[in-house]
Amino acid sequence: MSAGTDCEMCSNYVYDEDYEYYVCEMDLDEDEMYRFLSSSVYSCPYFRAEDEYRIVRKQM
């Protein structure tokens, strides 16, 4: 799986306590959602690697 398709490594993939499962915070349009659900090779244009140390590096 390439980096652009690994939702678990994306900072937009968050746990929704109301639904009790993980969701993507980005609003995908109908075409993007179709490509995501129907293709095994999908490069998400909104993928951002989760970087929990980003704030710490800014403080240094």
JSON list of N, CA and C in Angstrom, two decimals:
[
{"chain": "A", "resi": 1, "resn": "MET", "atom": "N", "xyz": [0.85, -1.17, 0.00]},
{"chain": "A", "resi": 1, "resn": "MET", "atom": "CA", "xyz": [0.00, 0.00, 0.00]},
{"chain": "A", "resi": 1, "resn": "MET", "atom": "C", "xyz": [0.89, 1.23, 0.00]},
{"chain": "A", "resi": 2, "resn": "SER", "atom": "N", "xyz": [0.66, 2.17, -0.89]},
{"chain": "A", "resi": 2, "resn": "SER", "atom": "CA", "xyz": [1.49, 3.36, -0.96]},
{"chain": "A", "resi": 2, "resn": "SER", "atom": "C", "xyz": [1.09, 4.35, 0.12]},
{"chain": "A", "resi": 3, "resn": "ALA", "atom": "N", "xyz": [1.93, 5.36, 0.33]},
{"chain": "A", "resi": 3, "resn": "ALA", "atom": "CA", "xyz": [1.68, 6.32, 1.40]},
{"chain": "A", "resi": 3, "resn": "ALA", "atom": "C", "xyz": [0.38, 7.08, 1.19]},
{"chain": "A", "resi": 4, "resn": "GLY", "atom": "N", "xyz": [0.01, 7.35, -0.07]},
{"chain": "A", "resi": 4, "resn": "GLY", "atom": "CA", "xyz": [-1.19, 8.11, -0.35]},
{"chain": "A", "resi": 4, "resn": "GLY", "atom": "C", "xyz": [-2.48, 7.34, -0.12]},
{"chain": "A", "resi": 5, "resn": "THR", "atom": "N", "xyz": [-2.39, 6.06, 0.17]},
{"chain": "A", "resi": 5, "resn": "THR", "atom": "CA", "xyz": [-3.60, 5.28, 0.36]},
{"chain": "A", "resi": 5, "resn": "THR", "atom": "C", "xyz": [-3.72, 4.72, 1.77]},
{"chain": "A", "resi": 6, "resn": "ASP", "atom": "N", "xyz": [-2.73, 4.91, 2.60]},
{"chain": "A", "resi": 6, "resn": "ASP", "atom": "CA", "xyz": [-2.74, 4.34, 3.94]},
{"chain": "A", "resi": 6, "resn": "ASP", "atom": "C", "xyz": [-3.43, 5.30, 4.90]},
{"chain": "A", "resi": 7, "resn": "CYS", "atom": "N", "xyz": [-4.74, 5.18, 5.00]},
{"chain": "A", "resi": 7, "resn": "CYS", "atom": "CA", "xyz": [-5.52, 6.11, 5.83]},
{"chain": "A", "resi": 7, "resn": "CYS", "atom": "C", "xyz": [-5.09, 6.10, 7.29]},
{"chain": "A", "resi": 8, "resn": "GLU", "atom": "N", "xyz": [-4.64, 4.98, 7.79]},
{"chain": "A", "resi": 8, "resn": "GLU", "atom": "CA", "xyz": [-4.25, 4.90, 9.20]},
{"chain": "A", "resi": 8, "resn": "GLU", "atom": "C", "xyz": [-3.03, 5.77, 9.51]},
{"chain": "A", "resi": 9, "resn": "MET", "atom": "N", "xyz": [-2.27, 6.15, 8.50]},
{"chain": "A", "resi": 9, "resn": "MET", "atom": "CA", "xyz": [-1.10, 7.01, 8.70]},
{"chain": "A", "resi": 9, "resn": "MET", "atom": "C", "xyz": [-1.41, 8.47, 8.37]},
{"chain": "A", "resi": 10, "resn": "CYS", "atom": "N", "xyz": [-2.66, 8.79, 8.08]},
{"chain": "A", "resi": 10, "resn": "CYS", "atom": "CA", "xyz": [-3.04, 10.14, 7.66]},
{"chain": "A", "resi": 10, "resn": "CYS", "atom": "C", "xyz": [-3.57, 10.93, 8.85]},
{"chain": "A", "resi": 11, "resn": "SER", "atom": "N", "xyz": [-3.20, 12.21, 8.92]},
{"chain": "A", "resi": 11, "resn": "SER", "atom": "CA", "xyz": [-3.66, 13.05, 10.03]},
{"chain": "A", "resi": 11, "resn": "SER", "atom": "C", "xyz": [-5.13, 13.43, 9.88]},
{"chain": "A", "resi": 12, "resn": "ASN", "atom": "N", "xyz": [-5.73, 13.20, 8.72]},
{"chain": "A", "resi": 12, "resn": "ASN", "atom": "CA", "xyz": [-7.16, 13.47, 8.51]},
{"chain": "A", "resi": 12, "resn": "ASN", "atom": "C", "xyz": [-8.04, 12.31, 8.95]},
{"chain": "A", "resi": 13, "resn": "TYR", "atom": "N", "xyz": [-7.45, 11.20, 9.35]},
{"chain": "A", "resi": 13, "resn": "TYR", "atom": "CA", "xyz": [-8.18, 10.00, 9.75]},
{"chain": "A", "resi": 13, "resn": "TYR", "atom": "C", "xyz": [-8.30, 10.02, 11.27]},
{"chain": "A", "resi": 14, "resn": "VAL", "atom": "N", "xyz": [-9.48, 10.36, 11.78]},
{"chain": "A", "resi": 14, "resn": "VAL", "atom": "CA", "xyz": [-9.66, 10.55, 13.22]},
{"chain": "A", "resi": 14, "resn": "VAL", "atom": "C", "xyz": [-10.80, 9.69, 13.75]},
{"chain": "A", "resi": 15, "resn": "TYR", "atom": "N", "xyz": [-10.75, 9.44, 15.04]},
{"chain": "A", "resi": 15, "resn": "TYR", "atom": "CA", "xyz": [-11.79, 8.64, 15.70]},
{"chain": "A", "resi": 15, "resn": "TYR", "atom": "C", "xyz": [-12.98, 9.53, 16.01]},
{"chain": "A", "resi": 16, "resn": "ASP", "atom": "N", "xyz": [-14.15, 9.14, 15.57]},
{"chain": "A", "resi": 16, "resn": "ASP", "atom": "CA", "xyz": [-15.39, 9.86, 15.84]},
{"chain": "A", "resi": 16, "resn": "ASP", "atom": "C", "xyz": [-16.10, 9.18, 17.00]},
{"chain": "A", "resi": 17, "resn": "GLU", "atom": "N", "xyz": [-16.18, 9.87, 18.12]},
{"chain": "A", "resi": 17, "resn": "GLU", "atom": "CA", "xyz": [-16.77, 9.28, 19.32]},
{"chain": "A", "resi": 17, "resn": "GLU", "atom": "C", "xyz": [-18.28, 9.07, 19.18]},
{"chain": "A", "resi": 18, "resn": "ASP", "atom": "N", "xyz": [-18.93, 9.89, 18.37]},
{"chain": "A", "resi": 18, "resn": "ASP", "atom": "CA", "xyz": [-20.38, 9.73, 18.16]},
{"chain": "A", "resi": 18, "resn": "ASP", "atom": "C", "xyz": [-20.69, 8.43, 17.42]},
{"chain": "A", "resi": 19, "resn": "TYR", "atom": "N", "xyz": [-19.92, 8.15, 16.36]},
{"chain": "A", "resi": 19, "resn": "TYR", "atom": "CA", "xyz": [-20.14, 6.94, 15.56]},
{"chain": "A", "resi": 19, "resn": "TYR", "atom": "C", "xyz": [-19.35, 5.74, 16.06]},
{"chain": "A", "resi": 20, "resn": "GLU", "atom": "N", "xyz": [-18.35, 6.00, 16.89]},
{"chain": "A", "resi": 20, "resn": "GLU", "atom": "CA", "xyz": [-17.47, 4.98, 17.48]},
{"chain": "A", "resi": 20, "resn": "GLU", "atom": "C", "xyz": [-16.66, 4.21, 16.43]},
{"chain": "A", "resi": 21, "resn": "TYR", "atom": "N", "xyz": [-16.17, 4.92, 15.42]},
{"chain": "A", "resi": 21, "resn": "TYR", "atom": "CA", "xyz": [-15.23, 4.37, 14.47]},
{"chain": "A", "resi": 21, "resn": "TYR", "atom": "C", "xyz": [-14.46, 5.50, 13.80]},
{"chain": "A", "resi": 22, "resn": "TYR", "atom": "N", "xyz": [-13.40, 5.14, 13.08]},
{"chain": "A", "resi": 22, "resn": "TYR", "atom": "CA", "xyz": [-12.55, 6.14, 12.44]},
{"chain": "A", "resi": 22, "resn": "TYR", "atom": "C", "xyz": [-13.19, 6.65, 11.16]},
{"chain": "A", "resi": 23, "resn": "VAL", "atom": "N", "xyz": [-13.03, 7.95, 10.92]},
{"chain": "A", "resi": 23, "resn": "VAL", "atom": "CA", "xyz": [-13.56, 8.59, 9.71]},
{"chain": "A", "resi": 23, "resn": "VAL", "atom": "C", "xyz": [-12.52, 9.55, 9.15]},
{"chain": "A", "resi": 24, "resn": "CYS", "atom": "N", "xyz": [-12.69, 9.83, 7.87]},
{"chain": "A", "resi": 24, "resn": "CYS", "atom": "CA", "xyz": [-11.84, 10.83, 7.22]},
{"chain": "A", "resi": 24, "resn": "CYS", "atom": "C", "xyz": [-12.50, 12.19, 7.39]},
{"chain": "A", "resi": 25, "resn": "GLU", "atom": "N", "xyz": [-11.74, 13.17, 7.87]},
{"chain": "A", "resi": 25, "resn": "GLU", "atom": "CA", "xyz": [-12.29, 14.50, 8.09]},
{"chain": "A", "resi": 25, "resn": "GLU", "atom": "C", "xyz": [-12.48, 15.29, 6.80]},
{"chain": "A", "resi": 26, "resn": "MET", "atom": "N", "xyz": [-11.85, 14.86, 5.72]},
{"chain": "A", "resi": 26, "resn": "MET", "atom": "CA", "xyz": [-11.97, 15.57, 4.46]},
{"chain": "A", "resi": 26, "resn": "MET", "atom": "C", "xyz": [-13.30, 15.23, 3.79]},
{"chain": "A", "resi": 27, "resn": "ASP", "atom": "N", "xyz": [-13.89, 16.22, 3.18]},
{"chain": "A", "resi": 27, "resn": "ASP", "atom": "CA", "xyz": [-15.14, 16.01, 2.45]},
{"chain": "A", "resi": 27, "resn": "ASP", "atom": "C", "xyz": [-14.81, 15.61, 1.02]},
{"chain": "A", "resi": 28, "resn": "LEU", "atom": "N", "xyz": [-14.91, 14.31, 0.74]},
{"chain": "A", "resi": 28, "resn": "LEU", "atom": "CA", "xyz": [-14.65, 13.82, -0.60]},
{"chain": "A", "resi": 28, "resn": "LEU", "atom": "C", "xyz": [-15.90, 14.03, -1.45]},
{"chain": "A", "resi": 29, "resn": "ASP", "atom": "N", "xyz": [-15.70, 14.48, -2.69]},
{"chain": "A", "resi": 29, "resn": "ASP", "atom": "CA", "xyz": [-16.86, 14.60, -3.56]},
{"chain": "A", "resi": 29, "resn": "ASP", "atom": "C", "xyz": [-17.25, 13.21, -4.07]},
{"chain": "A", "resi": 30, "resn": "GLU", "atom": "N", "xyz": [-18.31, 13.14, -4.80]},
{"chain": "A", "resi": 30, "resn": "GLU", "atom": "CA", "xyz": [-18.85, 11.85, -5.23]},
{"chain": "A", "resi": 30, "resn": "GLU", "atom": "C", "xyz": [-17.85, 11.06, -6.07]},
{"chain": "A", "resi": 31, "resn": "ASP", "atom": "N", "xyz": [-17.15, 11.73, -6.97]},
{"chain": "A", "resi": 31, "resn": "ASP", "atom": "CA", "xyz": [-16.16, 11.05, -7.82]},
{"chain": "A", "resi": 31, "resn": "ASP", "atom": "C", "xyz": [-14.99, 10.52, -7.01]},
{"chain": "A", "resi": 32, "resn": "GLU", "atom": "N", "xyz": [-14.50, 11.34, -6.09]},
{"chain": "A", "resi": 32, "resn": "GLU", "atom": "CA", "xyz": [-13.37, 10.91, -5.25]},
{"chain": "A", "resi": 32, "resn": "GLU", "atom": "C", "xyz": [-13.77, 9.73, -4.38]},
{"chain": "A", "resi": 33, "resn": "MET", "atom": "N", "xyz": [-14.95, 9.75, -3.83]},
{"chain": "A", "resi": 33, "resn": "MET", "atom": "CA", "xyz": [-15.42, 8.65, -2.99]},
{"chain": "A", "resi": 33, "resn": "MET", "atom": "C", "xyz": [-15.56, 7.37, -3.81]},
{"chain": "A", "resi": 34, "resn": "TYR", "atom": "N", "xyz": [-16.06, 7.48, -5.02]},
{"chain": "A", "resi": 34, "resn": "TYR", "atom": "CA", "xyz": [-16.21, 6.31, -5.89]},
{"chain": "A", "resi": 34, "resn": "TYR", "atom": "C", "xyz": [-14.84, 5.70, -6.19]},
{"chain": "A", "resi": 35, "resn": "ARG", "atom": "N", "xyz": [-13.87, 6.54, -6.56]},
{"chain": "A", "resi": 35, "resn": "ARG", "atom": "CA", "xyz": [-12.51, 6.04, -6.84]},
{"chain": "A", "resi": 35, "resn": "ARG", "atom": "C", "xyz": [-11.91, 5.38, -5.61]},
{"chain": "A", "resi": 36, "resn": "PHE", "atom": "N", "xyz": [-12.11, 5.98, -4.45]},
{"chain": "A", "resi": 36, "resn": "PHE", "atom": "CA", "xyz": [-11.57, 5.44, -3.21]},
{"chain": "A", "resi": 36, "resn": "PHE", "atom": "C", "xyz": [-12.17, 4.06, -2.89]},
{"chain": "A", "resi": 37, "resn": "LEU", "atom": "N", "xyz": [-13.47, 3.94, -3.05]},
{"chain": "A", "resi": 37, "resn": "LEU", "atom": "CA", "xyz": [-14.15, 2.69, -2.69]},
{"chain": "A", "resi": 37, "resn": "LEU", "atom": "C", "xyz": [-13.98, 1.59, -3.74]},
{"chain": "A", "resi": 38, "resn": "SER", "atom": "N", "xyz": [-13.78, 1.95, -4.99]},
{"chain": "A", "resi": 38, "resn": "SER", "atom": "CA", "xyz": [-13.76, 0.94, -6.05]},
{"chain": "A", "resi": 38, "resn": "SER", "atom": "C", "xyz": [-12.37, 0.54, -6.52]},
{"chain": "A", "resi": 39, "resn": "SER", "atom": "N", "xyz": [-11.36, 1.26, -6.11]},
{"chain": "A", "resi": 39, "resn": "SER", "atom": "CA", "xyz": [-10.02, 0.99, -6.63]},
{"chain": "A", "resi": 39, "resn": "SER", "atom": "C", "xyz": [-9.07, 0.55, -5.53]},
{"chain": "A", "resi": 40, "resn": "SER", "atom": "N", "xyz": [-8.23, -0.41, -5.86]},
{"chain": "A", "resi": 40, "resn": "SER", "atom": "CA", "xyz": [-7.23, -0.84, -4.89]},
{"chain": "A", "resi": 40, "resn": "SER", "atom": "C", "xyz": [-6.02, 0.09, -4.93]},
{"chain": "A", "resi": 41, "resn": "VAL", "atom": "N", "xyz": [-5.89, 0.88, -6.00]},
{"chain": "A", "resi": 41, "resn": "VAL", "atom": "CA", "xyz": [-4.79, 1.85, -6.12]},
{"chain": "A", "resi": 41, "resn": "VAL", "atom": "C", "xyz": [-5.42, 3.23, -6.16]},
{"chain": "A", "resi": 42, "resn": "TYR", "atom": "N", "xyz": [-5.32, 3.92, -5.04]},
{"chain": "A", "resi": 42, "resn": "TYR", "atom": "CA", "xyz": [-5.92, 5.24, -4.94]},
{"chain": "A", "resi": 42, "resn": "TYR", "atom": "C", "xyz": [-4.92, 6.17, -4.28]},
{"chain": "A", "resi": 43, "resn": "SER", "atom": "N", "xyz": [-4.59, 7.25, -4.94]},
{"chain": "A", "resi": 43, "resn": "SER", "atom": "CA", "xyz": [-3.69, 8.24, -4.38]},
{"chain": "A", "resi": 43, "resn": "SER", "atom": "C", "xyz": [-4.52, 9.42, -3.90]},
{"chain": "A", "resi": 44, "resn": "CYS", "atom": "N", "xyz": [-4.70, 9.51, -2.62]},
{"chain": "A", "resi": 44, "resn": "CYS", "atom": "CA", "xyz": [-5.56, 10.55, -2.04]},
{"chain": "A", "resi": 44, "resn": "CYS", "atom": "C", "xyz": [-4.89, 11.92, -2.15]},
{"chain": "A", "resi": 45, "resn": "PRO", "atom": "N", "xyz": [-5.57, 12.89, -2.72]},
{"chain": "A", "resi": 45, "resn": "PRO", "atom": "CA", "xyz": [-4.98, 14.23, -2.83]},
{"chain": "A", "resi": 45, "resn": "PRO", "atom": "C", "xyz": [-4.92, 14.96, -1.50]},
{"chain": "A", "resi": 46, "resn": "TYR", "atom": "N", "xyz": [-5.59, 14.46, -0.49]},
{"chain": "A", "resi": 46, "resn": "TYR", "atom": "CA", "xyz": [-5.63, 15.12, 0.83]},
{"chain": "A", "resi": 46, "resn": "TYR", "atom": "C", "xyz": [-4.74, 14.45, 1.87]},
{"chain": "A", "resi": 47, "resn": "PHE", "atom": "N", "xyz": [-3.98, 13.44, 1.45]},
{"chain": "A", "resi": 47, "resn": "PHE", "atom": "CA", "xyz": [-3.16, 12.69, 2.40]},
{"chain": "A", "resi": 47, "resn": "PHE", "atom": "C", "xyz": [-2.12, 13.61, 3.03]},
{"chain": "A", "resi": 48, "resn": "ARG", "atom": "N", "xyz": [-2.06, 13.59, 4.36]},
{"chain": "A", "resi": 48, "resn": "ARG", "atom": "CA", "xyz": [-1.02, 14.28, 5.12]},
{"chain": "A", "resi": 48, "resn": "ARG", "atom": "C", "xyz": [-0.50, 13.30, 6.15]},
{"chain": "A", "resi": 49, "resn": "ALA", "atom": "N", "xyz": [0.79, 13.05, 6.10]},
{"chain": "A", "resi": 49, "resn": "ALA", "atom": "CA", "xyz": [1.38, 12.11, 7.05]},
{"chain": "A", "resi": 49, "resn": "ALA", "atom": "C", "xyz": [1.19, 12.63, 8.46]},
{"chain": "A", "resi": 50, "resn": "GLU", "atom": "N", "xyz": [0.79, 11.74, 9.35]},
{"chain": "A", "resi": 50, "resn": "GLU", "atom": "CA", "xyz": [0.60, 12.13, 10.75]},
{"chain": "A", "resi": 50, "resn": "GLU", "atom": "C", "xyz": [1.95, 12.41, 11.35]},
{"chain": "A", "resi": 51, "resn": "ASP", "atom": "N", "xyz": [2.13, 13.61, 11.86]},
{"chain": "A", "resi": 51, "resn": "ASP", "atom": "CA", "xyz": [3.41, 14.03, 12.40]},
{"chain": "A", "resi": 51, "resn": "ASP", "atom": "C", "xyz": [3.19, 14.61, 13.79]},
{"chain": "A", "resi": 52, "resn": "GLU", "atom": "N", "xyz": [3.21, 13.75, 14.79]},
{"chain": "A", "resi": 52, "resn": "GLU", "atom": "CA", "xyz": [2.92, 14.20, 16.15]},
{"chain": "A", "resi": 52, "resn": "GLU", "atom": "C", "xyz": [4.02, 15.07, 16.75]},
{"chain": "A", "resi": 53, "resn": "TYR", "atom": "N", "xyz": [5.19, 15.15, 16.10]},
{"chain": "A", "resi": 53, "resn": "TYR", "atom": "CA", "xyz": [6.29, 15.96, 16.61]},
{"chain": "A", "resi": 53, "resn": "TYR", "atom": "C", "xyz": [6.43, 17.29, 15.89]},
{"chain": "A", "resi": 54, "resn": "ARG", "atom": "N", "xyz": [5.50, 17.63, 15.00]},
{"chain": "A", "resi": 54, "resn": "ARG", "atom": "CA", "xyz": [5.57, 18.86, 14.22]},
{"chain": "A", "resi": 54, "resn": "ARG", "atom": "C", "xyz": [5.61, 20.08, 15.13]},
{"chain": "A", "resi": 55, "resn": "ILE", "atom": "N", "xyz": [4.76, 20.14, 16.13]},
{"chain": "A", "resi": 55, "resn": "ILE", "atom": "CA", "xyz": [4.70, 21.29, 17.04]},
{"chain": "A", "resi": 55, "resn": "ILE", "atom": "C", "xyz": [5.99, 21.41, 17.84]},
{"chain": "A", "resi": 56, "resn": "VAL", "atom": "N", "xyz": [6.53, 20.29, 18.28]},
{"chain": "A", "resi": 56, "resn": "VAL", "atom": "CA", "xyz": [7.76, 20.32, 19.06]},
{"chain": "A", "resi": 56, "resn": "VAL", "atom": "C", "xyz": [8.91, 20.90, 18.23]},
{"chain": "A", "resi": 57, "resn": "ARG", "atom": "N", "xyz": [9.00, 20.52, 16.96]},
{"chain": "A", "resi": 57, "resn": "ARG", "atom": "CA", "xyz": [10.07, 21.05, 16.11]},
{"chain": "A", "resi": 57, "resn": "ARG", "atom": "C", "xyz": [9.94, 22.55, 15.92]},
{"chain": "A", "resi": 58, "resn": "LYS", "atom": "N", "xyz": [8.71, 23.08, 15.88]},
{"chain": "A", "resi": 58, "resn": "LYS", "atom": "CA", "xyz": [8.52, 24.53, 15.76]},
{"chain": "A", "resi": 58, "resn": "LYS", "atom": "C", "xyz": [9.00, 25.25, 17.01]},
{"chain": "A", "resi": 59, "resn": "GLN", "atom": "N", "xyz": [8.91, 24.62, 18.16]},
{"chain": "A", "resi": 59, "resn": "GLN", "atom": "CA", "xyz": [9.29, 25.26, 19.41]},
{"chain": "A", "resi": 59, "resn": "GLN", "atom": "C", "xyz": [10.80, 25.29, 19.59]},
{"chain": "A", "resi": 60, "resn": "MET", "atom": "N", "xyz": [11.51, 24.47, 18.86]},
{"chain": "A", "resi": 60, "resn": "MET", "atom": "CA", "xyz": [12.98, 24.39, 19.03]},
{"chain": "A", "resi": 60, "resn": "MET", "atom": "C", "xyz": [13.68, 25.52, 18.34]}
]
